[in-house]
Short mmCIF file of C-alpha atoms in Angstrom, two decimals:
data_model
loop_
_atom_site.label_atom_id
_atom_site.label_comp_id
_atom_site.label_asym_id
_atom_site.label_seq_id
_atom_site.Cartn_x
_atom_site.Cartn_y
_atom_site.Cartn_z
CA MET A 73 -11.36 9.88 3.47
CA GLY A 74 -10.36 8.78 6.65
CA LYS A 75 -10.41 10.09 9.98
CA THR A 76 -10.72 13.99 9.08
CA THR A 77 -8.68 14.72 12.04
CA GLY A 78 -6.23 12.17 11.80
CA PHE A 79 -2.66 14.04 10.15
CA LYS A 80 -3.52 16.21 13.51
CA GLU A 81 -3.57 13.04 15.77
CA PHE A 82 -1.04 10.21 14.75
CA PRO A 83 2.94 10.63 13.44
CA ARG A 84 3.33 9.17 10.08
CA ALA A 85 4.99 5.44 11.52
CA LEU A 86 6.26 2.87 10.34
CA PRO A 87 6.71 -1.00 11.47
CA PRO A 88 10.61 -1.94 12.84
CA ARG A 89 12.97 -2.95 10.69
CA ARG A 90 14.15 -6.76 11.67
CA PRO A 91 17.47 -6.85 11.89
CA THR A 92 20.16 -7.00 9.34
CA ALA A 93 21.48 -10.32 9.92
CA GLU A 94 17.93 -12.25 9.70
CA ARG A 95 17.23 -10.30 6.64
CA ILE A 96 20.28 -11.91 4.77
CA ALA A 97 19.86 -15.13 6.28
CA ASP A 98 16.58 -15.60 4.54
CA HIS A 99 14.84 -12.68 2.62
CA LEU A 100 12.36 -12.48 4.17
CA GLU A 101 10.12 -9.25 4.74
CA LEU A 102 12.18 -5.92 5.47
CA TYR A 103 9.88 -4.55 8.58
CA GLU A 104 8.06 -6.88 10.99
CA GLU A 105 4.58 -8.01 10.87
CA TRP A 106 2.39 -4.81 11.92
CA PRO A 107 -1.40 -5.06 13.77
CA ARG A 108 -3.69 -3.62 10.89
CA GLU A 109 -4.49 -1.58 13.38
CA ASN A 110 -1.47 0.46 13.33
CA VAL A 111 -2.37 0.83 9.46
CA GLN A 112 -5.41 1.75 9.52
CA GLN A 113 -4.04 4.16 12.26
CA GLN A 114 -1.92 5.27 9.48
CA ALA A 115 -4.71 5.15 6.43
CA ALA A 116 -7.02 7.47 9.13
CA ARG A 117 -4.28 10.09 8.55
CA CYS A 118 -5.46 10.70 4.54
CA MET A 119 -7.19 13.81 4.63
CA ASP A 120 -9.67 13.84 1.82
CA CYS A 121 -7.60 16.28 0.44
CA GLY A 122 -9.82 18.82 -2.54
CA ILE A 123 -7.49 17.02 -4.80
CA PRO A 124 -6.25 13.74 -4.21
CA PHE A 125 -2.22 14.76 -5.78
CA CYS A 126 -1.07 11.24 -4.62
CA HIS A 127 -3.06 10.18 -7.35
CA THR A 128 -1.74 11.82 -9.90
CA GLY A 129 1.35 11.29 -8.05
CA CYS A 130 0.98 7.40 -9.21
CA PRO A 131 2.14 6.29 -12.43
CA LEU A 132 -1.56 3.77 -12.41
CA GLY A 133 -3.19 6.47 -11.01
CA ASN A 134 -4.02 4.21 -7.86
CA LEU A 135 -7.74 5.85 -6.24
CA ILE A 136 -5.35 5.95 -3.62
CA PRO A 137 -8.00 8.33 -1.05
CA GLU A 138 -10.82 5.72 -1.65
CA TRP A 139 -8.70 2.60 -0.58
CA ASN A 140 -6.96 4.75 2.80
CA ASP A 141 -10.50 5.49 3.43
CA LEU A 142 -11.85 1.52 3.55
CA ALA A 143 -8.57 0.32 5.30
CA TYR A 144 -9.22 3.18 7.96
CA GLN A 145 -12.94 1.56 8.48
CA GLY A 146 -11.22 -2.24 8.26
CA ARG A 147 -13.11 -2.61 5.28
CA TRP A 148 -9.84 -4.62 3.79
CA ASP A 149 -12.24 -7.23 1.55
CA GLU A 150 -14.07 -3.52 -0.56
CA ALA A 151 -10.37 -2.08 -0.19
CA THR A 152 -8.99 -4.64 -1.95
CA ARG A 153 -11.78 -4.62 -5.06
CA ARG A 154 -10.45 -1.17 -5.06
CA LEU A 155 -6.99 -1.07 -5.08
CA LEU A 156 -7.47 -4.37 -7.15
CA ALA A 157 -9.34 -1.68 -9.53
CA THR A 158 -6.01 -0.33 -11.35
CA ASN A 159 -3.21 -2.33 -10.43
CA ASN A 160 -2.69 -5.60 -11.30
CA PHE A 161 -0.01 -6.90 -8.68
CA PRO A 162 -0.72 -4.74 -6.03
CA GLU A 163 1.79 -7.33 -4.15
CA PHE A 164 4.90 -6.12 -6.09
CA THR A 165 3.95 -2.20 -5.75
CA GLY A 166 3.31 -2.18 -2.23
CA ARG A 167 7.36 -3.46 -2.06
CA ILE A 168 8.94 -2.46 -4.39
CA CYS A 169 7.79 1.40 -5.63
CA PRO A 170 9.72 4.22 -5.60
CA ALA A 171 5.96 5.97 -3.89
CA PRO A 172 6.06 8.78 -6.62
CA CYS A 173 2.69 9.84 -4.64
CA GLU A 174 4.30 9.31 -0.71
CA VAL A 175 5.63 12.11 -2.52
CA SER A 176 2.90 14.53 -4.71
CA CYS A 177 0.65 13.91 -0.55
CA THR A 178 -0.56 17.27 0.10
CA LEU A 179 0.73 16.49 3.66
CA ALA A 180 4.26 16.25 2.50
CA ILE A 181 4.19 19.68 1.78
CA ASN A 182 5.22 20.28 5.94
CA LYS A 183 4.21 17.07 7.28
CA ASP A 184 5.26 13.48 7.04
CA PRO A 185 3.13 11.81 4.11
CA ILE A 186 0.51 9.20 4.96
CA THR A 187 2.83 5.65 4.70
CA ILE A 188 0.58 5.03 1.11
CA GLU A 189 2.83 1.97 -0.14
CA LEU A 190 3.01 -0.09 3.46
CA ILE A 191 -1.07 0.60 3.34
CA GLU A 192 -1.05 -1.02 -0.45
CA GLN A 193 1.25 -3.61 0.89
CA THR A 194 -1.23 -4.70 3.59
CA ILE A 195 -4.50 -4.24 1.65
CA SER A 196 -2.54 -7.12 -0.89
CA ASP A 197 -1.38 -9.32 2.13
CA ALA A 198 -5.05 -8.78 3.22
CA GLY A 199 -6.35 -10.07 0.14
CA PHE A 200 -4.21 -12.77 -0.92
CA ALA A 201 -4.19 -14.19 2.57
CA ASN A 202 -8.19 -14.01 2.93
CA GLY A 203 -8.63 -15.71 -0.73
CA TRP A 204 -10.43 -12.11 -2.00
CA ILE A 205 -6.83 -11.94 -3.95
CA ARG A 206 -5.89 -15.43 -5.88
CA PRO A 207 -2.95 -16.84 -8.57
CA GLU A 208 -4.17 -16.46 -11.96
CA PRO A 209 -1.71 -19.08 -14.67
CA PRO A 210 -1.82 -18.94 -17.94
CA ARG A 211 -4.34 -21.54 -19.81
CA THR A 212 -1.84 -22.22 -22.20
CA ARG A 213 2.06 -22.18 -22.04
CA THR A 214 3.84 -20.06 -25.10
CA GLY A 215 7.29 -21.36 -24.62
CA LYS A 216 8.70 -17.57 -24.36
CA SER A 217 10.31 -16.29 -21.90
CA VAL A 218 10.45 -13.18 -20.60
CA ALA A 219 13.49 -10.80 -18.39
CA VAL A 220 12.95 -8.13 -16.43
CA VAL A 221 15.49 -5.78 -16.29
CA GLY A 222 16.86 -2.82 -14.13
#
């Protein structure tokens, strides 16, 4: 998974944050857009662990090493399918999940962990941009409302 020596070659990196004044005015993304090549480099840091603790750290049981590898290879369509196999809402979890998978990453024992949440967000965004993920509105409306609290 990833590049065998990627975790030694590439430090953890995140895109720059947008200025606070801009973010308050528009409520768009926290981070500036980042080239996919940078995300692929971060996916290359995945170590091919014997036991992928990131996978067990994820409450959804996401197949993180698998979609990290596909992202590293630039196979975004396959990465999207692999992500959707276990996650119905990657557009949310790639942005607001507290990322227990990153804390569980084996690399986090003595280095900064893989940027799993950023990779997930990029895969999801690529899926929507290319039509691999499409909204599925309900066929019939029930007239009931749902609230999310917390």
